[in-house]
Short mmCIF file of C-alpha atoms and ligand atoms in Angstrom, two decimals:
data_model
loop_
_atom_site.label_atom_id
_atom_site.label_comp_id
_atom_site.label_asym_id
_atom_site.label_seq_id
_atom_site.Cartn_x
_atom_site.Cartn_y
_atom_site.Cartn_z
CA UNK A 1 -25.72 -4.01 -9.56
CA UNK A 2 -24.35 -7.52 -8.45
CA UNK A 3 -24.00 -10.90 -9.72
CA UNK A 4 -26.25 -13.90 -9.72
CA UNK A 5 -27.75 -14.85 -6.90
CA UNK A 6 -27.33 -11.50 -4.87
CA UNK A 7 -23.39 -12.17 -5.01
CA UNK A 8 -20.88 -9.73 -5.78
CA UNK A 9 -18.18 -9.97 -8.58
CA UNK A 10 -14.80 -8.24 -7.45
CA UNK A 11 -12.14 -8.83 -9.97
CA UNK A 12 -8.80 -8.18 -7.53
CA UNK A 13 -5.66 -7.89 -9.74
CA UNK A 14 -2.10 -8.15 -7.68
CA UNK A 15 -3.81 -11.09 -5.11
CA UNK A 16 -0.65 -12.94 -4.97
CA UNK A 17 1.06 -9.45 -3.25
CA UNK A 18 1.29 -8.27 0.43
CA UNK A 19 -2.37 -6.63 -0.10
CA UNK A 20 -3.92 -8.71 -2.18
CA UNK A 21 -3.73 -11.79 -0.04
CA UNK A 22 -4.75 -10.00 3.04
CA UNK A 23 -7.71 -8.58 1.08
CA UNK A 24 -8.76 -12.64 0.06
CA UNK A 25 -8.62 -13.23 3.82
CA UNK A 26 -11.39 -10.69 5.03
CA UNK A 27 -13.48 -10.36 1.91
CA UNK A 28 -16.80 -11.24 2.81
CA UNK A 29 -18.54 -14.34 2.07
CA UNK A 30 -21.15 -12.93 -0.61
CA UNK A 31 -18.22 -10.97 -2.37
CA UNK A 32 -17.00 -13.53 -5.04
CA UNK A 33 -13.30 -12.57 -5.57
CA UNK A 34 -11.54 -13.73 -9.13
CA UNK A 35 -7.85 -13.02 -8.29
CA UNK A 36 -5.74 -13.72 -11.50
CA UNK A 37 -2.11 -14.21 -10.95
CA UNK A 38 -0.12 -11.64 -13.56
CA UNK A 39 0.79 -14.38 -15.88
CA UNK A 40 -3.04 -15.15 -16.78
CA UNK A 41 -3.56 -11.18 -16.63
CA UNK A 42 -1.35 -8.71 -17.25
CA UNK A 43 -2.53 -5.53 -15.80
CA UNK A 44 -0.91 -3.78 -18.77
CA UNK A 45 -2.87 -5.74 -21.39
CA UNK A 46 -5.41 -4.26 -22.83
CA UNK A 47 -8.01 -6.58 -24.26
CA UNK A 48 -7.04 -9.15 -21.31
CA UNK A 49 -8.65 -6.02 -18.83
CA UNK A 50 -11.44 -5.48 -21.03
CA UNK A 51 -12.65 -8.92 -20.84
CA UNK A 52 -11.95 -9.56 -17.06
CA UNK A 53 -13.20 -6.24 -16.28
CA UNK A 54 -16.56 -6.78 -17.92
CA UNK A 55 -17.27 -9.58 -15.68
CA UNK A 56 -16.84 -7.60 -12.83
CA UNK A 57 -19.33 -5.15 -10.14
CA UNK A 58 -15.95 -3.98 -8.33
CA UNK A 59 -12.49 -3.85 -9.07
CA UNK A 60 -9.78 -3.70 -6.81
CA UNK A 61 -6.67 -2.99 -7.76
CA UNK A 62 -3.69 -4.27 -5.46
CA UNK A 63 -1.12 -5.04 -8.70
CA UNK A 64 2.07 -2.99 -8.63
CA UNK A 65 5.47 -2.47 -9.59
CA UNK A 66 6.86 -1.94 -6.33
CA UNK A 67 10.67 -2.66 -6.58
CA UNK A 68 11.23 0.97 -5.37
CA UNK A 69 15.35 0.94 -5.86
CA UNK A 70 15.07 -1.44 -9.28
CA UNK A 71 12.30 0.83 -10.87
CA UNK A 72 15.07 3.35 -11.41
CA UNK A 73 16.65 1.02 -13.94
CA UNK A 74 13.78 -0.85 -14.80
CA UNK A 75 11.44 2.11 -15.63
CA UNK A 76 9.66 0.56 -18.73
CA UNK A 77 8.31 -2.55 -16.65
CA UNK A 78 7.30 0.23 -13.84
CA UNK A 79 5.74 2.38 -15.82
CA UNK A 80 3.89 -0.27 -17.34
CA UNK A 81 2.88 -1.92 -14.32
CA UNK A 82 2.27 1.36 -12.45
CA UNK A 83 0.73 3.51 -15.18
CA UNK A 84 -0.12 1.75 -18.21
CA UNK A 85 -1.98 -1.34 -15.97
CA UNK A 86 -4.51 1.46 -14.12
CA UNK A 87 -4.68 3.24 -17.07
CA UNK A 88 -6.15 0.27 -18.93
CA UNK A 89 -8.08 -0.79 -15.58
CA UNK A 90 -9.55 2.49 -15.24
CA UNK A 91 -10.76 2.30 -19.42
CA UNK A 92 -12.60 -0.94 -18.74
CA UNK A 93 -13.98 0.12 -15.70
CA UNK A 94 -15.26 3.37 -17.36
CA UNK A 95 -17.33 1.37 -20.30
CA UNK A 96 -19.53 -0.76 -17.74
CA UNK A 97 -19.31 2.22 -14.82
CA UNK A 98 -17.40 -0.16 -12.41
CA UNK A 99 -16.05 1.39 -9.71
CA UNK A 100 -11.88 1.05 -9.43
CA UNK A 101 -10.58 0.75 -5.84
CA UNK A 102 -6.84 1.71 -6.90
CA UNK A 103 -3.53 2.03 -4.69
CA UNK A 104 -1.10 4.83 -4.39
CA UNK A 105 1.63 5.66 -2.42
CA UNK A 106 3.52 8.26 -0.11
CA UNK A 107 5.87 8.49 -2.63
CA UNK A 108 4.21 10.87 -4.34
CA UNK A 109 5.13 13.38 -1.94
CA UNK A 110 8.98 14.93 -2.20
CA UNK A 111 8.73 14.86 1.37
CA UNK A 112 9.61 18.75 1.89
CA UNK A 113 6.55 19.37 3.59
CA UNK A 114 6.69 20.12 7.79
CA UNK A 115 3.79 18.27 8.75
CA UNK A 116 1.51 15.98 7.64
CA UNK A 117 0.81 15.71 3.85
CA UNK A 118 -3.34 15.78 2.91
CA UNK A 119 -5.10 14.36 -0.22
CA UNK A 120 -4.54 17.83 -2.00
CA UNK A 121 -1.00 19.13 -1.47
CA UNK A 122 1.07 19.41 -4.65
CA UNK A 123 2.74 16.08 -5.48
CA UNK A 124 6.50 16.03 -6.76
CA UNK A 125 8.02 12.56 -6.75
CA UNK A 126 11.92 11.95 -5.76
CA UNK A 127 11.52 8.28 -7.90
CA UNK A 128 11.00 6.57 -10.95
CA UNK A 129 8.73 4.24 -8.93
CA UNK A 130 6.59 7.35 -7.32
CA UNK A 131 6.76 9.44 -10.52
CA UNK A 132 5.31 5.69 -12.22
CA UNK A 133 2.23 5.85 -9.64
CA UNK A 134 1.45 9.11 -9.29
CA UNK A 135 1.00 8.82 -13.43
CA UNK A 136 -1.43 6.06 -12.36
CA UNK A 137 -3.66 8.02 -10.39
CA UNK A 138 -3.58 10.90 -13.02
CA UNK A 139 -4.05 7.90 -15.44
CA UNK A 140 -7.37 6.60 -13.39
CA UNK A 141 -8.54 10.05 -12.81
CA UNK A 142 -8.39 10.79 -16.26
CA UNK A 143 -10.21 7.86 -17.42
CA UNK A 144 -13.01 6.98 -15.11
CA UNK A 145 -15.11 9.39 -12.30
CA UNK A 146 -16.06 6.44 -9.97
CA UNK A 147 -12.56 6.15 -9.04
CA UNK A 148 -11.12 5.68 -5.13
CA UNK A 149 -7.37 6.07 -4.95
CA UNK A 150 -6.01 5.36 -1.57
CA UNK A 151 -2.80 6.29 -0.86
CA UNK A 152 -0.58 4.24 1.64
CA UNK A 153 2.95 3.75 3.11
CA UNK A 154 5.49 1.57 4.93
CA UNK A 155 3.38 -1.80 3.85
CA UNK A 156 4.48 -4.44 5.99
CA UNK A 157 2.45 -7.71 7.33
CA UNK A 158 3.07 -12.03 6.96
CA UNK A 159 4.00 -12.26 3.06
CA UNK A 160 6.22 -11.56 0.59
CA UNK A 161 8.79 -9.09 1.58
CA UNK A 162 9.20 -6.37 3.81
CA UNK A 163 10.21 -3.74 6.88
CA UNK A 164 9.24 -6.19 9.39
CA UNK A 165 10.06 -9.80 8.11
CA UNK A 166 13.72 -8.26 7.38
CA UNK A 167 14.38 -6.75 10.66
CA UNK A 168 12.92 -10.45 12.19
CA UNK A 169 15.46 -12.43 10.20
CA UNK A 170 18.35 -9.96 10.13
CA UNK A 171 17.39 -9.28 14.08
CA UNK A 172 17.74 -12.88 14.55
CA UNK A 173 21.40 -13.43 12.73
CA UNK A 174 23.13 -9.63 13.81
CA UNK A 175 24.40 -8.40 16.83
CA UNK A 176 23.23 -4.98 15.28
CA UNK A 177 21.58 -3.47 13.31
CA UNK A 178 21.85 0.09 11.98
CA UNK A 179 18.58 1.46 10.55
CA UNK A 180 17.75 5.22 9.45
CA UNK A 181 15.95 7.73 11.77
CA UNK A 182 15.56 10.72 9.63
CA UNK A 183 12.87 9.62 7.39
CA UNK A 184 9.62 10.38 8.67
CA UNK A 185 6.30 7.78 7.54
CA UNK A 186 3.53 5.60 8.69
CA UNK A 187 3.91 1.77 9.08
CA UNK A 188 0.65 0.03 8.05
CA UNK A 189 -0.56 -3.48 8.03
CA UNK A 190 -1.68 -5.13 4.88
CA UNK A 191 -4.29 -6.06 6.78
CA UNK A 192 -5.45 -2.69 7.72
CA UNK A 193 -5.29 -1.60 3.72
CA UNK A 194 -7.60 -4.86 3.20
CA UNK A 195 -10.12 -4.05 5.95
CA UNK A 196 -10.49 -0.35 4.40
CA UNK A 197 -10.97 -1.89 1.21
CA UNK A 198 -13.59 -3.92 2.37
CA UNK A 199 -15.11 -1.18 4.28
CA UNK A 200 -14.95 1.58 1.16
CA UNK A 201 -15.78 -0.89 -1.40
CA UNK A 202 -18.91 -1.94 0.30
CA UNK A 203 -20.42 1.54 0.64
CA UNK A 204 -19.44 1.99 -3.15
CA UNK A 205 -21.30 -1.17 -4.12
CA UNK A 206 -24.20 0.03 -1.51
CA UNK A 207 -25.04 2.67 -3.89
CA UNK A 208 -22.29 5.35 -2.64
CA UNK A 209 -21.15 7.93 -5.21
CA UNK A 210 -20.74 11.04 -3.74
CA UNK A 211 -17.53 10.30 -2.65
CA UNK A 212 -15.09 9.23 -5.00
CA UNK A 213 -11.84 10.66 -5.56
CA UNK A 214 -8.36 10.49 -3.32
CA UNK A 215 -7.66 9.20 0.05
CA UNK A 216 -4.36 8.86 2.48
CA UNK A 217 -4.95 5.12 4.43
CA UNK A 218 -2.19 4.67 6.84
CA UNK A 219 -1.38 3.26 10.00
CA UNK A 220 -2.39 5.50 12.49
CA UNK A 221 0.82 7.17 14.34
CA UNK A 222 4.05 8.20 12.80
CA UNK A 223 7.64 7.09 13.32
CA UNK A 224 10.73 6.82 11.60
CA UNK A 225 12.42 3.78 10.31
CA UNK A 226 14.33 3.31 13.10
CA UNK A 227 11.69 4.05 15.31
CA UNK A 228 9.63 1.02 13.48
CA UNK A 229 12.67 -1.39 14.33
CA UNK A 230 12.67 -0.41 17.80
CA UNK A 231 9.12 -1.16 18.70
CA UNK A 232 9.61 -4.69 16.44
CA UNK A 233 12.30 -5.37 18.51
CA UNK A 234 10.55 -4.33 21.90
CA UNK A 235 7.72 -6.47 20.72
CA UNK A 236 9.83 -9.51 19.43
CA UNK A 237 11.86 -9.55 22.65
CA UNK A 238 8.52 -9.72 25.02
CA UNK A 239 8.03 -12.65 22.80
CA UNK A 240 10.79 -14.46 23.56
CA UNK A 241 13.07 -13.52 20.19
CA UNK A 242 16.55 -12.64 20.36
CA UNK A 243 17.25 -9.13 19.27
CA UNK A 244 20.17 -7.09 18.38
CA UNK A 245 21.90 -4.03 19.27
CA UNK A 246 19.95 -0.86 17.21
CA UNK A 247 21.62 1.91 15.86
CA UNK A 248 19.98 5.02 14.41
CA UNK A 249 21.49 6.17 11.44
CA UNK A 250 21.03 8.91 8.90
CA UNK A 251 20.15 8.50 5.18
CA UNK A 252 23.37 9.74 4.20
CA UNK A 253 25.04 6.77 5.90
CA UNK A 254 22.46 4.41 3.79
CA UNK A 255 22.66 5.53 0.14
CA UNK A 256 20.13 3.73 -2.18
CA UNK A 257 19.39 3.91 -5.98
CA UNK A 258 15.87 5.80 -5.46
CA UNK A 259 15.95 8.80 -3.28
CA UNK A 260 13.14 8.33 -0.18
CA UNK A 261 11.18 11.42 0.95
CA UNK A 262 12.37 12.36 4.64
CA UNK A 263 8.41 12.89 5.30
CA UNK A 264 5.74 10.83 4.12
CA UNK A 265 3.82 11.30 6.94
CA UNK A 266 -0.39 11.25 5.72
CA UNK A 267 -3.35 12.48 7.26
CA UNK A 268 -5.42 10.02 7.21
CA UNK A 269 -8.94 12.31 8.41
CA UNK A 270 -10.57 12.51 5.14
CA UNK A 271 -10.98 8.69 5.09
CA UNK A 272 -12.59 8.70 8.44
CA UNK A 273 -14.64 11.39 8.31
CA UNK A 274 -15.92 10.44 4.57
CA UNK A 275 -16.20 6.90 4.97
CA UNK A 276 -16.20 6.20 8.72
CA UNK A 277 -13.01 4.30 8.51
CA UNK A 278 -9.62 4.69 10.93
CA UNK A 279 -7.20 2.18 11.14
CA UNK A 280 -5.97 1.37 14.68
CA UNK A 281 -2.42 2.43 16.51
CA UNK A 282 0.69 1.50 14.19
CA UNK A 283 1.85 -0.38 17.48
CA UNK A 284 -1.25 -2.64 17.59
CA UNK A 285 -1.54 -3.47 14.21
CA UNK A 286 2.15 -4.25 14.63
CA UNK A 287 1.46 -6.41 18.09
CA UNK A 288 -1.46 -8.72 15.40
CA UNK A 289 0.54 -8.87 12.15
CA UNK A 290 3.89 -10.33 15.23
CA UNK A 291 0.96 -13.13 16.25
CA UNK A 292 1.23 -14.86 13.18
CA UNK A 293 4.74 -14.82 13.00
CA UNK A 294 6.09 -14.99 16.59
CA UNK A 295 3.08 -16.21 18.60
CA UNK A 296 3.85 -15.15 22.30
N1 NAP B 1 4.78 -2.19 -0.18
C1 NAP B 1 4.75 -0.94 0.29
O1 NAP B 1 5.47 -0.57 1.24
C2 NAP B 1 3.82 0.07 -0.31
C3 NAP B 1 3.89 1.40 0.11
C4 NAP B 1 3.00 2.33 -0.45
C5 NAP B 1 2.07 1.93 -1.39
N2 NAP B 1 2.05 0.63 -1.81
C6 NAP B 1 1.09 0.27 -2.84
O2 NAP B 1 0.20 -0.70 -2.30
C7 NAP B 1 -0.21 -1.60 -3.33
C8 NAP B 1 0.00 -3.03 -2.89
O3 NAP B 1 1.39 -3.22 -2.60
P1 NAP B 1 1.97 -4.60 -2.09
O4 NAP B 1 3.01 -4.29 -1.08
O5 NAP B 1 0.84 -5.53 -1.75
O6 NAP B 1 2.69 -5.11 -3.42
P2 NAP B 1 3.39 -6.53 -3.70
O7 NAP B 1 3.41 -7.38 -2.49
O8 NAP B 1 4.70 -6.20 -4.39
O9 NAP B 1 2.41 -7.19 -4.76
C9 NAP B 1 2.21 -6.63 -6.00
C10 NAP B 1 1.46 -7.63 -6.86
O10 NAP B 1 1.30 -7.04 -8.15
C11 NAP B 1 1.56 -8.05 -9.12
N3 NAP B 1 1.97 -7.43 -10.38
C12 NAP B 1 3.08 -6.70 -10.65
N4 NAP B 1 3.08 -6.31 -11.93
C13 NAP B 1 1.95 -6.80 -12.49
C14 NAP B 1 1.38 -6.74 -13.79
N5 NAP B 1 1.99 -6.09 -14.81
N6 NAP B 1 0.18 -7.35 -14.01
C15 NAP B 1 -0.44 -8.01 -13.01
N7 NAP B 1 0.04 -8.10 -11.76
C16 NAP B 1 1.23 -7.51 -11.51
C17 NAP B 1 2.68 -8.88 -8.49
O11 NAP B 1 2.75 -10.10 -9.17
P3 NAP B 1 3.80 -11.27 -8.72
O12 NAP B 1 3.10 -11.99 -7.61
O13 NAP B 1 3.97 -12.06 -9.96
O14 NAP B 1 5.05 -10.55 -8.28
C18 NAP B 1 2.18 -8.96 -7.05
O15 NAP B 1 1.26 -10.01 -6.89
C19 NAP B 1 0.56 -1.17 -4.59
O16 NAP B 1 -0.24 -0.30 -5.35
C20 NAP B 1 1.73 -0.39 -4.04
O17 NAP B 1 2.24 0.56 -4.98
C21 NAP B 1 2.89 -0.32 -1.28
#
């Protein structure tokens, strides 16, 4: 079902974030995005969703508490954000039968695993901010069948704040920097995560619905932390930047309020072979998320 005149209505909640802006960019032209900031629509609220939601032929959900080290103090706004927001998302969605593209994270994963984690190992989150999501996607699950979570990791692109825009402005004022090489993940471009939402939503809306249920969307490739820095750095010096000295250190040396799983590596192959969608190298992405910021 779509809108008038053969457009479609996708509500996007979260479209001021990383995700949600790069969604607004490649959305096609017939898909009519409403993209209320949190202050006219509080994910959490109830009645607010209701009403948005029944407006809606898709939802995509980018909103998120995502504070990872302040979500161990601030665990009611997380949990709200994180959990109660899908839950009520996924309640709307379920009295109209809109389909809910919702986000996830690695960090549902204790990172124990050798290997890389697929959609049905056991999840056991290390944090208040990955036990707060994965109690979203039980939430959504729960509440509404046409469902797609996608899990993804290491977000990093041209807004807000993140991996990449830190090590460009701390690479730019340090002679070094020392950056931990014993956690294990996969970088991926907001962009990516938009173009994947694009591509999944629009087989959903094209009458898809043999296929909903959990998905890992990552960069493709895997790396460490310091691993990441190093090929910014290799990157941002062919462009012309100044970069520092890199040292690899171990999380021991870096203690933070909310432990990190040492692998959060995802295999990404149910995506593909379900809905035809791969996103490219890590290093490429990396290479066209640097042209907006650095141009060479
Ligand atoms: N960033 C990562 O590295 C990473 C890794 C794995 C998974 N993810 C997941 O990917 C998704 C997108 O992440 P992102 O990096 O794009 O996040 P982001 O840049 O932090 O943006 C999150 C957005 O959610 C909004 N928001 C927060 N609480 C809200 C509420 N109660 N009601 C309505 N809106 C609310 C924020 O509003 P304001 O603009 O007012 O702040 C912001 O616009 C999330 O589900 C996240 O958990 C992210």
């Amino acid at each position: 079902m779509t809108g008038t005149e053969g457009n479609v209505r996708v509500l996007l909640l979260g479209g001021a974030g990383q995700v949600g802006l790069a969604f607004q960019r490649v959305a096609p032209a017939d898909w009519l995005v409403t993209a209320p900031g949190r202050d006219a629509l509080d994910i959490a609220d109830d009645g607010a969703v209701q009403a948005a939601v029944s407006a809606a032929d898709l939802v995509v959900n980018c909103a998120a508490y995502t504070a990872v080290d302040k979500a161990e103090t601030e665990v009611d706004a997380a949990y709200a954000a994180n959990r109660d927001g899908p839950a009520a998302l996924a309640r709307a969605c379920a009295t109209g039968g809109t389909p809910l593209l919702h986000l996830s994270t690695d960090y549902v994963f204790d990172g124990s695993k050798i290997g890389a984690y697929v959609e049905t190992d056991p999840v056991a989150p290390v944090s208040v901010y990955g036990a707060s999501k994965e109690a979203g996607e039980q939430a959504v699950r729960a509440a509404l069948p046409a469902h797609v979570i996608l899990r993804t990791a290491w977000v990093y692109g041209p807004d807000r704040a993140n991996f990449l825009k830190t090590m460009l402005r701390l690479g730019a004022e340090r002679e070094e920097l020392r950056v931990v090489a014993d956690q294990h993940g996969c970088p991926t471009a907001a962009a990516d995560i938009a173009d994947a939402l694009v591509a999944v939503g629009a087989q959903v809306l094209g009458g898809r619905r043999d296929s909903f249920g959990t998905y890992h969307l990552c960069g493709t490739g895997a790396t460490t932390w310091h691993g990441f820095a190093a090929e910014i750095f290799a990157q941002a010096q062919a462009r012309g930047a100044r970069v520092p000295r890199l040292v690899a250190i171990d999380t021991a040396d870096y203690p933070t309020p909310a432990r990190r799983p040492a692998n959060s590596v995802l295999d990404c192959s149910l995506l593909e072979r379900v809905f035809d969608w791969r996103a490219p190298a890590w290093q490429d992405s990396l290479a066209r998320s640097l042209d907006g910021l650095l141009p060479a």
